[in-house]
Amino acid sequence: MSEEGWFDELLYDGVTHKGYTQSFKIDKVLFREKTDFQGLIIFETPYFGKVLALDGIIQTTEKDEFCYHEMQAHVPILAHGNAKRVLIIGGGDGGVLREVLRHATVEKAVMVEIDRMVVDLCREYMPTLSDGAFDDPRAQLVIADGLKYVAGTDDRFDVIIVDSTDPVGPGEALFTAEFYGNCKRCLTDGGVVVTQNGVTFFQPEEVTGTCCRLKPIFADAGFYVTVVPTYVGGFMTLGWGTDDTTLRDVPQEVLADRFAGSGLMTRYYTPDVHRAAFALPAFIIAEIAED
Ligand code: SAM
């Protein structure tokens, strides 16, 4: 926290900051605690509503969370076309779980979150994020390390969504080849895994590293993008790994039919945005091509 009344997020490459920061005026700190895994703060702001930060890094805000949660959930599920079982790793605020459960095709959504306090505090102080998703009979919350869960489970999933913190602290394990290899083991035929993969402008090594680890495992390993205002620096990349090379290029009319059939009302996702999200800017392609 900076001078009284402001929250500074030091923008960084996961290790050192770049001499650049974004600041949020704090109207009220709702909760602040060191959990068993990370420093957690939830605070009220004049423009972004309530904000969750972990270890000083912005995780989600009431105002712009939809830009991220819609794209993490609807791109893989509508590309797959018949996702019944979905695994979410991380995602403690419940935003991805909420979006996943809006799909009637989804019969089971297992969410594996290492830090129960994130779930409990977001349910209490930021309930619009999960919006009742944790009480959905199709939802199963598992409090565990996602790395261990995917290594040990006999369950299989059509879509795996890794909504992790950045590769520091407990999230570091979720950026490893071991983790991605076990995610593949947990996928059904034609399944797809998507990952939170940072803002390339500030964290270029995240796409380079993830690409090197995904490519030996999946027939199609790549990225798509979204833009989340409080994930400062432009495009946020989301990792993509599947053995079904057609999934990234589902025809517009098929996506439009699936989207219409889902009954989803969205504020960021559209079938056109879905397809366009796989068109990466040259500077991101350059980071990937380096591996
Ligand atoms: N959307 C955010 C972003 O892009 O940075 C992430 C939001 S969510 C709060 C990230 C969650 O990942 C946190 O609740 C954190 O506790 C969880 N997490 C970190 N490492 C984990 C692990 N190894 N296993 C399971 N959950 C983990």
Coordinates of C-alpha atoms in Angstrom, one line a residue, residues 60-214:
T60 CA -10.1 -9.0 -10.2
T61 CA -12.4 -6.0 -9.9
E62 CA -16.1 -5.8 -10.0
K63 CA -16.1 -3.3 -12.9
D64 CA -14.0 -5.2 -15.4
E65 CA -13.9 -8.8 -14.4
F66 CA -16.3 -9.8 -17.2
C67 CA -13.6 -9.0 -19.8
Y68 CA -11.6 -11.9 -18.4
H69 CA -14.0 -14.4 -17.1
E70 CA -16.2 -14.5 -20.2
M71 CA -13.2 -15.1 -22.5
Q72 CA -11.7 -17.7 -20.2
A73 CA -14.9 -19.7 -20.1
H74 CA -16.8 -19.2 -23.4
V75 CA -14.0 -19.5 -25.9
P76 CA -13.0 -23.1 -24.9
I77 CA -16.6 -24.2 -24.1
L78 CA -18.1 -22.9 -27.4
A79 CA -15.1 -24.1 -29.4
H80 CA -15.5 -27.6 -27.9
G81 CA -19.3 -27.6 -28.6
N82 CA -20.3 -30.3 -26.1
A83 CA -18.4 -29.7 -22.9
K84 CA -20.0 -31.6 -20.1
R85 CA -17.3 -31.8 -17.5
V86 CA -15.1 -28.7 -16.8
L87 CA -12.2 -28.4 -14.4
I88 CA -11.1 -25.0 -13.0
I89 CA -7.8 -24.7 -11.3
G90 CA -7.6 -21.6 -9.1
G91 CA -10.4 -19.1 -9.8
G92 CA -11.0 -18.5 -6.1
D93 CA -13.2 -15.4 -6.7
G94 CA -15.7 -17.6 -8.5
G95 CA -16.0 -15.5 -11.7
V96 CA -14.9 -18.3 -14.1
L97 CA -17.1 -20.8 -12.2
R98 CA -20.1 -18.4 -12.7
E99 CA -19.5 -18.2 -16.4
V100 CA -18.9 -21.9 -16.9
L101 CA -22.2 -22.8 -15.2
R102 CA -24.1 -20.5 -17.5
H103 CA -23.7 -23.3 -20.1
A104 CA -26.6 -25.8 -19.8
T105 CA -24.4 -28.4 -21.5
V106 CA -22.1 -28.4 -18.4
E107 CA -23.1 -31.2 -16.1
K108 CA -20.1 -30.9 -13.6
A109 CA -17.7 -28.1 -12.8
V110 CA -14.9 -29.0 -10.4
M111 CA -13.0 -26.0 -9.0
V112 CA -9.6 -26.7 -7.3
E113 CA -8.5 -23.7 -5.3
I114 CA -5.5 -23.9 -2.9
D115 CA -6.6 -21.1 -0.6
R116 CA -10.0 -21.4 1.0
M117 CA -9.8 -17.9 2.4
V118 CA -9.9 -16.5 -1.1
V119 CA -13.2 -18.3 -1.8
D120 CA -14.7 -17.4 1.6
L121 CA -13.8 -13.8 1.5
C122 CA -14.8 -13.2 -2.1
R123 CA -18.2 -14.9 -1.3
E124 CA -18.6 -12.5 1.6
Y125 CA -17.2 -9.2 0.3
M126 CA -17.5 -9.6 -3.6
P127 CA -20.6 -11.9 -4.0
T128 CA -21.3 -10.6 -7.5
L129 CA -18.3 -12.4 -8.8
S130 CA -19.5 -15.9 -8.1
D131 CA -23.2 -14.8 -8.1
G132 CA -24.4 -18.0 -6.4
A133 CA -22.2 -20.4 -8.5
F134 CA -20.8 -22.1 -5.5
D135 CA -24.3 -23.2 -4.5
D136 CA -25.1 -24.7 -8.0
P137 CA -25.5 -28.5 -7.6
R138 CA -23.2 -29.0 -10.6
A139 CA -20.3 -27.2 -8.8
Q140 CA -17.8 -29.1 -6.7
L141 CA -15.2 -27.0 -4.8
V142 CA -12.0 -28.8 -3.9
I143 CA -9.5 -27.1 -1.6
A144 CA -6.1 -28.4 -2.8
D145 CA -3.0 -27.6 -4.8
G146 CA -3.9 -27.8 -8.5
L147 CA -0.6 -29.4 -9.3
K148 CA -1.2 -32.3 -7.0
Y149 CA -4.9 -32.6 -8.0
V150 CA -4.2 -33.1 -11.7
A151 CA -1.4 -35.5 -10.9
G152 CA -3.7 -37.7 -8.8
T153 CA -7.3 -37.5 -10.1
D154 CA -8.9 -40.3 -12.1
D155 CA -11.5 -37.8 -13.3
R156 CA -11.6 -36.7 -16.9
F157 CA -12.6 -33.3 -18.3
D158 CA -13.6 -31.8 -21.6
V159 CA -12.3 -28.4 -20.7
I160 CA -9.7 -27.4 -18.2
I161 CA -9.4 -23.7 -17.2
V162 CA -6.4 -22.6 -15.3
D163 CA -7.3 -19.3 -13.6
S164 CA -4.2 -19.0 -11.5
T165 CA -2.2 -16.2 -10.0
D166 CA 1.0 -15.2 -11.8
P167 CA 4.0 -17.6 -11.6
V168 CA 5.0 -16.4 -8.2
G169 CA 4.2 -18.0 -4.9
P170 CA 1.6 -20.9 -5.0
G171 CA 0.9 -20.1 -8.7
E172 CA 4.4 -20.9 -9.9
A173 CA 3.6 -24.7 -9.9
L174 CA 0.8 -24.1 -12.4
F175 CA 3.2 -22.9 -15.1
T176 CA 5.3 -26.1 -15.3
A177 CA 5.6 -28.8 -17.9
E178 CA 4.7 -31.3 -15.1
F179 CA 1.4 -29.5 -14.5
Y180 CA 0.5 -29.2 -18.2
G181 CA 1.4 -32.9 -18.8
N182 CA -1.0 -33.9 -16.1
C183 CA -3.7 -31.5 -17.5
K184 CA -3.4 -33.4 -20.8
R185 CA -3.7 -36.7 -18.9
C186 CA -7.0 -35.4 -17.4
L187 CA -8.5 -34.3 -20.7
T188 CA -11.0 -36.4 -22.7
D189 CA -10.3 -36.9 -26.4
G190 CA -10.7 -33.6 -28.2
G191 CA -10.5 -31.7 -24.9
V192 CA -8.8 -28.3 -24.4
V193 CA -6.9 -26.5 -21.7
V194 CA -6.7 -22.7 -21.4
T195 CA -4.5 -20.8 -19.0
Q196 CA -4.0 -17.4 -17.5
N197 CA -0.8 -16.3 -19.1
G198 CA -0.2 -12.6 -18.2
V199 CA 0.1 -9.4 -20.1
T200 CA 2.8 -9.9 -22.7
F201 CA 3.8 -6.2 -22.8
F202 CA 5.0 -6.5 -19.2
Q203 CA 5.5 -10.3 -18.9
P204 CA 6.9 -11.5 -22.3
E205 CA 8.7 -14.4 -20.7
E206 CA 5.3 -15.9 -19.7
V207 CA 4.3 -16.6 -23.3
T208 CA 7.7 -17.8 -24.3
G209 CA 7.9 -20.1 -21.3
T210 CA 4.4 -21.5 -21.6
C211 CA 4.8 -22.0 -25.3
C212 CA 8.0 -24.0 -24.8
R213 CA 6.2 -26.2 -22.2
L214 CA 2.9 -26.6 -24.1

